[in-house]
Coordinates of C-alpha atoms and ligand atoms in Angstrom, one line a residue:
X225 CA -95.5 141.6 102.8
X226 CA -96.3 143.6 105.8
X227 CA -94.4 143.0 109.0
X228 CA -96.9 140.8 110.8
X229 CA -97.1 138.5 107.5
X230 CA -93.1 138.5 107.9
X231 CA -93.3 137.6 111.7
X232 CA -95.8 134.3 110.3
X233 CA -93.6 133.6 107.5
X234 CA -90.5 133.0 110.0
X235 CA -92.7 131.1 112.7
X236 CA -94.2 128.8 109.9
X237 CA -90.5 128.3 109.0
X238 CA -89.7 127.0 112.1
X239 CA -87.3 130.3 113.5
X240 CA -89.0 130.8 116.4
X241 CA -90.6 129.2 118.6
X242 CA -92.3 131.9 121.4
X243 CA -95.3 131.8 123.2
X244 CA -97.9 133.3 121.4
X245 CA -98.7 135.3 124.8
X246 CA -96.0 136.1 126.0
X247 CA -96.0 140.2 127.4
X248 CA -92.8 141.8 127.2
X249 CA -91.9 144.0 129.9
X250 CA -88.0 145.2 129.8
X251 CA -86.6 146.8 126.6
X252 CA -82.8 147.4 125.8
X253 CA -82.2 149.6 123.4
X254 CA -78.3 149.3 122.0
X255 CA -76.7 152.7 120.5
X256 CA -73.1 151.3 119.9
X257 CA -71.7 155.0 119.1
X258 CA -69.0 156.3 121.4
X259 CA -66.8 159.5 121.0
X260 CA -63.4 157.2 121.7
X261 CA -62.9 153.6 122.2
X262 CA -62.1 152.7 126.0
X263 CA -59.0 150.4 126.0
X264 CA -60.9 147.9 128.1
X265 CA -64.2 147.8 126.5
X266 CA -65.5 144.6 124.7
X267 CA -69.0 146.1 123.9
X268 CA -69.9 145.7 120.4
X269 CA -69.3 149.7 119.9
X270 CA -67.6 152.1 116.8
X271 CA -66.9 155.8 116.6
X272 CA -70.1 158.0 115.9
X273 CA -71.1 158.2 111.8
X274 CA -72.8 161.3 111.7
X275 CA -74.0 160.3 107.9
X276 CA -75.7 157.0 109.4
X277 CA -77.2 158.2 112.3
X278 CA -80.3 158.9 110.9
X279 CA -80.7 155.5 109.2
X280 CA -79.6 153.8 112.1
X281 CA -82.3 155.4 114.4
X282 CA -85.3 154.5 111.2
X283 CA -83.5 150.9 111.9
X284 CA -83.9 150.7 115.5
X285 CA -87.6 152.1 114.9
X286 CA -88.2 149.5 112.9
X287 CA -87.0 146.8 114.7
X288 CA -89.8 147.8 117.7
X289 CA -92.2 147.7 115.0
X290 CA -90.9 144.3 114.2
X291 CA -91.7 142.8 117.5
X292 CA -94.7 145.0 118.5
X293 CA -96.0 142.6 115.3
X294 CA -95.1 139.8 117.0
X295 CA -95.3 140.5 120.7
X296 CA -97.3 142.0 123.7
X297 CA -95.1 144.7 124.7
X298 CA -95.9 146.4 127.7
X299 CA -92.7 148.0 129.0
X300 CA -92.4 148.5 132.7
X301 CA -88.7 149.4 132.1
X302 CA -86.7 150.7 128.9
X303 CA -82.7 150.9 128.8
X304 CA -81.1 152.8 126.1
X305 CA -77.5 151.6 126.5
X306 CA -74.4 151.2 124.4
X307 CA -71.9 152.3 123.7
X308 CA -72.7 156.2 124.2
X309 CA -76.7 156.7 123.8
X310 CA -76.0 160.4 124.3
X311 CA -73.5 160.7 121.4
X312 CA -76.8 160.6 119.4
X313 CA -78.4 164.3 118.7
X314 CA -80.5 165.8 120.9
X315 CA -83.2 165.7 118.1
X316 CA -82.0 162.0 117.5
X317 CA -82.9 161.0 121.1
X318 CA -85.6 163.0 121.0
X319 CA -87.2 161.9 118.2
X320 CA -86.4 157.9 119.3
X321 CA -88.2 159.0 122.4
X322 CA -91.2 160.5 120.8
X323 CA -92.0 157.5 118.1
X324 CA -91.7 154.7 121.1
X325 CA -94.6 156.4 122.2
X326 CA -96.2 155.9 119.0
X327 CA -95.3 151.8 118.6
X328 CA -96.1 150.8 122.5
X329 CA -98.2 151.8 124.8
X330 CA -96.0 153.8 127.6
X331 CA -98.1 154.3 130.4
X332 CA -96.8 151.8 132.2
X333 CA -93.0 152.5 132.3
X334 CA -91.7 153.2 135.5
X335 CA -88.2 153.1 134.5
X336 CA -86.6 154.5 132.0
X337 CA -82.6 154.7 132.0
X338 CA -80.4 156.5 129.2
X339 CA -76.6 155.5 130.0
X340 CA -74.5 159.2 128.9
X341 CA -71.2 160.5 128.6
X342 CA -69.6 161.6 132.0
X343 CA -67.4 164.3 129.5
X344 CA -70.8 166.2 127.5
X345 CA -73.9 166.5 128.6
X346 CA -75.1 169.6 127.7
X347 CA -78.1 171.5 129.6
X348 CA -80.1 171.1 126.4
X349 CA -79.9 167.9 125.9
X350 CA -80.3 166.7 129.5
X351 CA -83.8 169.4 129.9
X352 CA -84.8 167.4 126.7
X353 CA -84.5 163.8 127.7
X354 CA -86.3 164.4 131.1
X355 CA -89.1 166.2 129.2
X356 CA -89.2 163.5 127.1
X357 CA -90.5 160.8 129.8
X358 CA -86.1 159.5 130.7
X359 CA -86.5 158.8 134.8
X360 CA -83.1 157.5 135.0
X361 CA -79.8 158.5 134.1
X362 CA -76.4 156.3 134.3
X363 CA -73.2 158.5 134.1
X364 CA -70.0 156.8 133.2
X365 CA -67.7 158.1 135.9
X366 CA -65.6 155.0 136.6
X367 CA -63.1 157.2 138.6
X368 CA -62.3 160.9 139.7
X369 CA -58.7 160.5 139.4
X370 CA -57.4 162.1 136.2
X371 CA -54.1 159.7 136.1
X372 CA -56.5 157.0 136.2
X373 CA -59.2 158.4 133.7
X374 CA -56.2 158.8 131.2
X375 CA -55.1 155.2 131.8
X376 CA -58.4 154.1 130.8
X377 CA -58.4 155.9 128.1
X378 CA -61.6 158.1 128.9
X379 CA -62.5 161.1 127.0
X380 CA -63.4 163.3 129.9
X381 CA -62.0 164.4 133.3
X382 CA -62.9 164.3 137.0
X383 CA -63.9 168.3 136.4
X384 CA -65.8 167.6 133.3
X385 CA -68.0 164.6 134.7
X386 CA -68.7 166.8 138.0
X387 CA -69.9 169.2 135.9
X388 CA -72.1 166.9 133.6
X389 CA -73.4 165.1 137.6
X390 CA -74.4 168.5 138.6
X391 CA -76.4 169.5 134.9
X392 CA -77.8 166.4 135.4
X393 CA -79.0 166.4 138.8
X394 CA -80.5 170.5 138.0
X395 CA -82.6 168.9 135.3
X396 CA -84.6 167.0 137.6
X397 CA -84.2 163.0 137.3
X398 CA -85.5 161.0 139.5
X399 CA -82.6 158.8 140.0
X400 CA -79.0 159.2 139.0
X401 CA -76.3 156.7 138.8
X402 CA -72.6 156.8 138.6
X403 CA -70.7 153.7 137.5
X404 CA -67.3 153.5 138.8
X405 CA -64.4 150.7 138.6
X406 CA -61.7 149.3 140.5
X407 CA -58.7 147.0 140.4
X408 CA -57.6 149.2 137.2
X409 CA -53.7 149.5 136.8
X410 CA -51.8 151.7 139.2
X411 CA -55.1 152.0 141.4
X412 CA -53.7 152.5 145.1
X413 CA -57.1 151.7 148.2
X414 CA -56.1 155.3 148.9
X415 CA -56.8 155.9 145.0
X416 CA -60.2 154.0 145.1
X417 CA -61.1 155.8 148.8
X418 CA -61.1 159.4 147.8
X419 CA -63.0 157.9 144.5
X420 CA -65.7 157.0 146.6
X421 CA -65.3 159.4 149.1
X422 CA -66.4 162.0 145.9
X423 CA -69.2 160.1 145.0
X424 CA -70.8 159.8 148.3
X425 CA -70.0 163.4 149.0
X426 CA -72.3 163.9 145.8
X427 CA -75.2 161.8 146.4
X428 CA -76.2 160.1 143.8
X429 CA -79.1 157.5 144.1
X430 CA -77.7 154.9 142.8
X431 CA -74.0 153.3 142.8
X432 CA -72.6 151.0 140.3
X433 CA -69.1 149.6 141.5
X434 CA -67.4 147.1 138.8
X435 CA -64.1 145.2 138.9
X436 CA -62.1 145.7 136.1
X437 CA -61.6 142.7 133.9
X438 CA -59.3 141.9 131.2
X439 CA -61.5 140.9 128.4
X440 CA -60.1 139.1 125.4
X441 CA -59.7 141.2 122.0
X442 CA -59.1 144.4 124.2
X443 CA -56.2 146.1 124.1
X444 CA -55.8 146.0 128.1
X445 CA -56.3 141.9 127.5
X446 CA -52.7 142.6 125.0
X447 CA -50.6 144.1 127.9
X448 CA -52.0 141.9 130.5
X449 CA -50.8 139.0 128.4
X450 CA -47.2 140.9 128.0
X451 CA -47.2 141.3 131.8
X452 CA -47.5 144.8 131.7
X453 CA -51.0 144.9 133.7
X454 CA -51.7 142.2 135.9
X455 CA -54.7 140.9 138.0
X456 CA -54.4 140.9 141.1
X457 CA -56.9 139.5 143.1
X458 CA -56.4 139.9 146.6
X459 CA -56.2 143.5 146.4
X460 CA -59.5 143.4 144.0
X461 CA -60.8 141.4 147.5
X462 CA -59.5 144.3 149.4
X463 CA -61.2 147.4 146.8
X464 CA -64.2 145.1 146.8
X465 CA -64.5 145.1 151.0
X466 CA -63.9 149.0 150.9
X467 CA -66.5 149.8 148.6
X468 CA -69.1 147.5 150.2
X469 CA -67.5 149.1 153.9
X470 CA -68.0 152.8 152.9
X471 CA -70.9 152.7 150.4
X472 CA -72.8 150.9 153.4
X473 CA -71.7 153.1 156.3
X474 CA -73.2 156.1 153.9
X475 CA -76.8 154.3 153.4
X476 CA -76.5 153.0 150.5
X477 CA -77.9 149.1 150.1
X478 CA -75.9 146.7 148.5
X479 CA -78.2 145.1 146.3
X480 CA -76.5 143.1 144.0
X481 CA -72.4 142.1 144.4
X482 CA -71.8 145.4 142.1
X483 CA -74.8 147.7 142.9
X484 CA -75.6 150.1 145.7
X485 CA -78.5 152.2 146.1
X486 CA -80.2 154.6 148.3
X487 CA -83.7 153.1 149.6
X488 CA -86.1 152.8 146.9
X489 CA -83.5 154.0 143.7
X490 CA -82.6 150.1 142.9
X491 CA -82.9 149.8 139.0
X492 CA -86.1 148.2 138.2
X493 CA -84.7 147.0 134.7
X494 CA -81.5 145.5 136.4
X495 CA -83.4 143.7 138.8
X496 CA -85.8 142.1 136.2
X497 CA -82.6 140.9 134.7
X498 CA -81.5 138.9 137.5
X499 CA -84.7 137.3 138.1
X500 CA -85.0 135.8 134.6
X501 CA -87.2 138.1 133.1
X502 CA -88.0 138.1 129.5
X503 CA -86.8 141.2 127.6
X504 CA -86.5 142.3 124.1
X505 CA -82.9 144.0 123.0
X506 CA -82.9 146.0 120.4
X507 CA -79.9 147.2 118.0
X508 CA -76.8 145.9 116.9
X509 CA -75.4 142.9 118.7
X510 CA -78.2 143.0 121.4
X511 CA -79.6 139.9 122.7
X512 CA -83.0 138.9 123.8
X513 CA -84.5 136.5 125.8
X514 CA -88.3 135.3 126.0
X515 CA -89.2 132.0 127.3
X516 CA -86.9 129.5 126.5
X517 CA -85.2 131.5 123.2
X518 CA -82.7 133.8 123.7
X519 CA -81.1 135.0 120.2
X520 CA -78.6 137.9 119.2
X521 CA -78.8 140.7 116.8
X522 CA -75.9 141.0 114.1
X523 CA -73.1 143.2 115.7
X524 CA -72.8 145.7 112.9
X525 CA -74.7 148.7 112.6
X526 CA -74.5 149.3 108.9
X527 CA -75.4 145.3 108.4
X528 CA -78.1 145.5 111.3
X529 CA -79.6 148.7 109.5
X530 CA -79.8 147.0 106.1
X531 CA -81.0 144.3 107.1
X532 CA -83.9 145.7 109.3
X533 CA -84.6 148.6 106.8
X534 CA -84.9 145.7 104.0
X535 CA -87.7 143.8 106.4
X536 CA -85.6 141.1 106.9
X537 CA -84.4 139.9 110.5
X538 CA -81.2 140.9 112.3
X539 CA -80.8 138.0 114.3
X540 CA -77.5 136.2 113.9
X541 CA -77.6 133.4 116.8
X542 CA -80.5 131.4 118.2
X543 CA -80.2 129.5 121.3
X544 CA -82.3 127.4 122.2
X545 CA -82.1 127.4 126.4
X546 CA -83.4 124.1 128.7
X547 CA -85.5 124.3 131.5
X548 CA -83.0 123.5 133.1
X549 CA -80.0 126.3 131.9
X550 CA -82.7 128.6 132.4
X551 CA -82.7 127.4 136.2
X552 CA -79.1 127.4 136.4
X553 CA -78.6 131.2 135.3
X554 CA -81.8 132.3 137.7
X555 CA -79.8 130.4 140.8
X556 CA -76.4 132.7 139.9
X557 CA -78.1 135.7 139.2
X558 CA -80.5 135.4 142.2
X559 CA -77.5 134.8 144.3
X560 CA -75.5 138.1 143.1
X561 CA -78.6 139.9 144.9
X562 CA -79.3 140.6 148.5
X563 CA -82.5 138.1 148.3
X564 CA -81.0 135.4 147.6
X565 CA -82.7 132.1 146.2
X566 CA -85.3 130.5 147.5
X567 CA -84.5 127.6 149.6
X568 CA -86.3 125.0 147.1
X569 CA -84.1 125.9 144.4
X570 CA -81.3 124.4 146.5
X571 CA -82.7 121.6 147.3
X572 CA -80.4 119.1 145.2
X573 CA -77.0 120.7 146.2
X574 CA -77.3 119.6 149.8
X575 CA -73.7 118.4 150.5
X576 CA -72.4 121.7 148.8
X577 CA -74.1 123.8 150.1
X578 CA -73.7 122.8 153.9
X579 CA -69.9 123.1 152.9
X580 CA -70.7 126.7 151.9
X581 CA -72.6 127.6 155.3
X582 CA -69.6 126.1 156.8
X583 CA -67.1 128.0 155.3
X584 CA -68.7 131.1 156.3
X585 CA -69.9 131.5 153.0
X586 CA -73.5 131.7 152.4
X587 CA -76.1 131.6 155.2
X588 CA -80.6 130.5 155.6
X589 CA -82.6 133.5 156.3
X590 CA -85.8 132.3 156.8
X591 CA -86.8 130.4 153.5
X592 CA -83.5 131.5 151.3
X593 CA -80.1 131.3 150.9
X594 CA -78.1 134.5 150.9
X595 CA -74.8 134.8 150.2
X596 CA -72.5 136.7 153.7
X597 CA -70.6 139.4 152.8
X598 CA -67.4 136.8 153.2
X599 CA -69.5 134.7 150.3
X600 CA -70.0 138.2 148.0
X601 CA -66.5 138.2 147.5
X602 CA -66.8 134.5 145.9
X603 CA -70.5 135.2 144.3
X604 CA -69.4 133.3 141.2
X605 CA -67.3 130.2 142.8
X606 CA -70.2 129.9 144.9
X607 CA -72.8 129.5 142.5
X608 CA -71.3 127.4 140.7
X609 CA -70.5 125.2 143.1
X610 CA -73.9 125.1 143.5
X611 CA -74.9 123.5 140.6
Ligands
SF4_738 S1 -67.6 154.7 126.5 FE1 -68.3 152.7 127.4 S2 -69.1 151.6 125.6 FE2 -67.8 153.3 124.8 S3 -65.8 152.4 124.5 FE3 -65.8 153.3 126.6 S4 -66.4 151.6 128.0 FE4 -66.9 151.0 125.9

């Protein structure tokens, strides 16, 4: 049975139920290698297996095959992320890079992102990913304090990732992004000041600033519950306020509550995201969402390869979304954003949302609803106090 007759198979079954014409236009791509495992992290992600590499990549192959049976794909944006994308080979990436081009036609990305490792990006490897169509690269930073960078348990330091910034930027991208985080245990505002001070002093297109949470089966979620870390989050307020005060004063846009950018470098797949786009998400525990299904790929790579490799699906949820949810999540996302939601979307939560304006929180411009910079600090309260 060839993959198309599979794709029948399942919707004669009753497993999915997508419009036949639906065009996808934002990819994710999910390579959950890393070199060590962050303390923090709740990504689906596992130390690199050199033996399964290979197979993993045929897999991930595969799995575009899959949908290009079933689906118009015309990316506008792709996003290999993980994990550690660049803890593949060169000739790995290189190679997933070259057969995309064979399964969809390309010509119409205008985006394409590859998340890397702040501690080894190698000249090589960085000449070969530009050369290979990558636009976009997102450098995991999150700090250039070395105390703090032990802390969370990162495998490089400040001097290693301002050395991987600067092979990067000689290799020509487009757009460069360094993620950084705050609120993280120990972390003084004088701390998170000369953090961004470094940044800005760089230049980097494009600024991602996250607030550290304590997700559950982490080990940092372990010592928050033995009091050894704790939340704080007046002074996550106070590191939130600073970023937005500095990263604003040095032009870059605040886009979305944790985003920044320089005119023109906002990430195309990120905003397609938070407008409710469909996407396709490849690889172990990735999810997708197109029209009203969003489902979720088994997150194990060995049981996401055989099952892919064996022509059988690697889904392990379904959800099937309302109308309505799908409103609900558009409205919380839109709000995160500097746009805003239109007006009409508001229109039922009249009472709340005049308490909101009130309270200083959200403000009309024109025909929308934008949260103030008072209201960024509440973006989630807020929405859902919405609806
Ligand atoms: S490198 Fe990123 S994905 Fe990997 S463990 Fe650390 S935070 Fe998680």
């Amino acid at each position: 049975m060839d993959l198309l007759q599979q794709a029948n198979v399942d919707s004669a079954r009753g497993n999915v139920h997508r419009p036949a014409d639906a065009v996808i236009r934002h990819i994710y791509l999910h390579i959950p290698f890393c070199a060590r495992i962050c303390p923090y992290c709740a990504f689906y992600k596992t130390l690199p297996d050199r033996d399964q590499s290979d197979r993993f990549c045929d897999a991930l192959l595969r799995e575009l095959e899959m949908h290009a049976a079933q689906f118009r794909i015309e990316p506008e944006t792709i996003f290999f992320g993980g994990g550690t994308p660049t803890a593949l080979s060169t000739a790995q990436l290189e190679r997933l890079l070259r057969d995309f081009h064979e399964i969809v036609a390309l010509s119409a990305v205008a985006e394409w992102t590859i998340e890397a490792n702040a501690g080894s990006v190698s000249p090589r490897k960085a000449a070969a990913l530009r050369a290979a169509g990558v636009t976009r690269i997102s450098l995991g930073v999150q700090s250039w304090n070395d105390r703090l960078l032990k802390i969370l348990g990162r495998e490089h330091t400040a001097a290693k990732a301002e050395a991987s910034y600067h092979i990067i930027r000689a290799a020509g991208f487009p757009s460069i992004n360094i993620d950084l985080m705050f609120g993280l245990p120990g972390q003084t505002v004088a701390d998170w000041q000369l953090t961004l001070d470094k940044t800005i002093a760089l230049r980097p297109d494009h600024i991602s600033a996250y607030c550290l949470t304590y997700e559950e089966d982490t080990e940092f979620f372990r010592r928050q519950a033995t009091g050894e870390y704790q939340s704080d989050e007046s002074a996550d307020a106070e590191f939130f306020t600073t970023a937005l005060t500095m990263l604003e004063a040095a032009g870059y846009i605040h886009y979305e509550t944790s985003n920044y950018a320089l005119p023109g470098h906002e990430s195309i797949h990120n905003r397609a995201y938070w407008r409710g786009a469909d996407y396709l998400g490849l690889g172990p525990s990735a999810f997708s969402t197109v029209a009203l299904e969003r489902w979720q790929n088994v997150a194990d790579y060995r049981a996401y390869a055989n099952r892919v490799l064996a022509g059988e699906s690697p889904v392990a949820d379904r959800e099937q979304l309302t109308t309505a949810m799908k409103q609900r999540e558009r409205v919380a996302l839109s709000l995160r954003t500097n746009e805003g939601v239109p007006a009409e979307w508001l229109a039922h939560s009249g009472e709340a949302r005049r308490e909101f304006i009130d309270l200083g929180l959200l403000e009309q411009r024109s025909a929308r609803y934008v949260l103030t910079p008072r209201g960024k600090l509440l973006a989630d309260s807020v929405a859902a106090g919405l609806m």
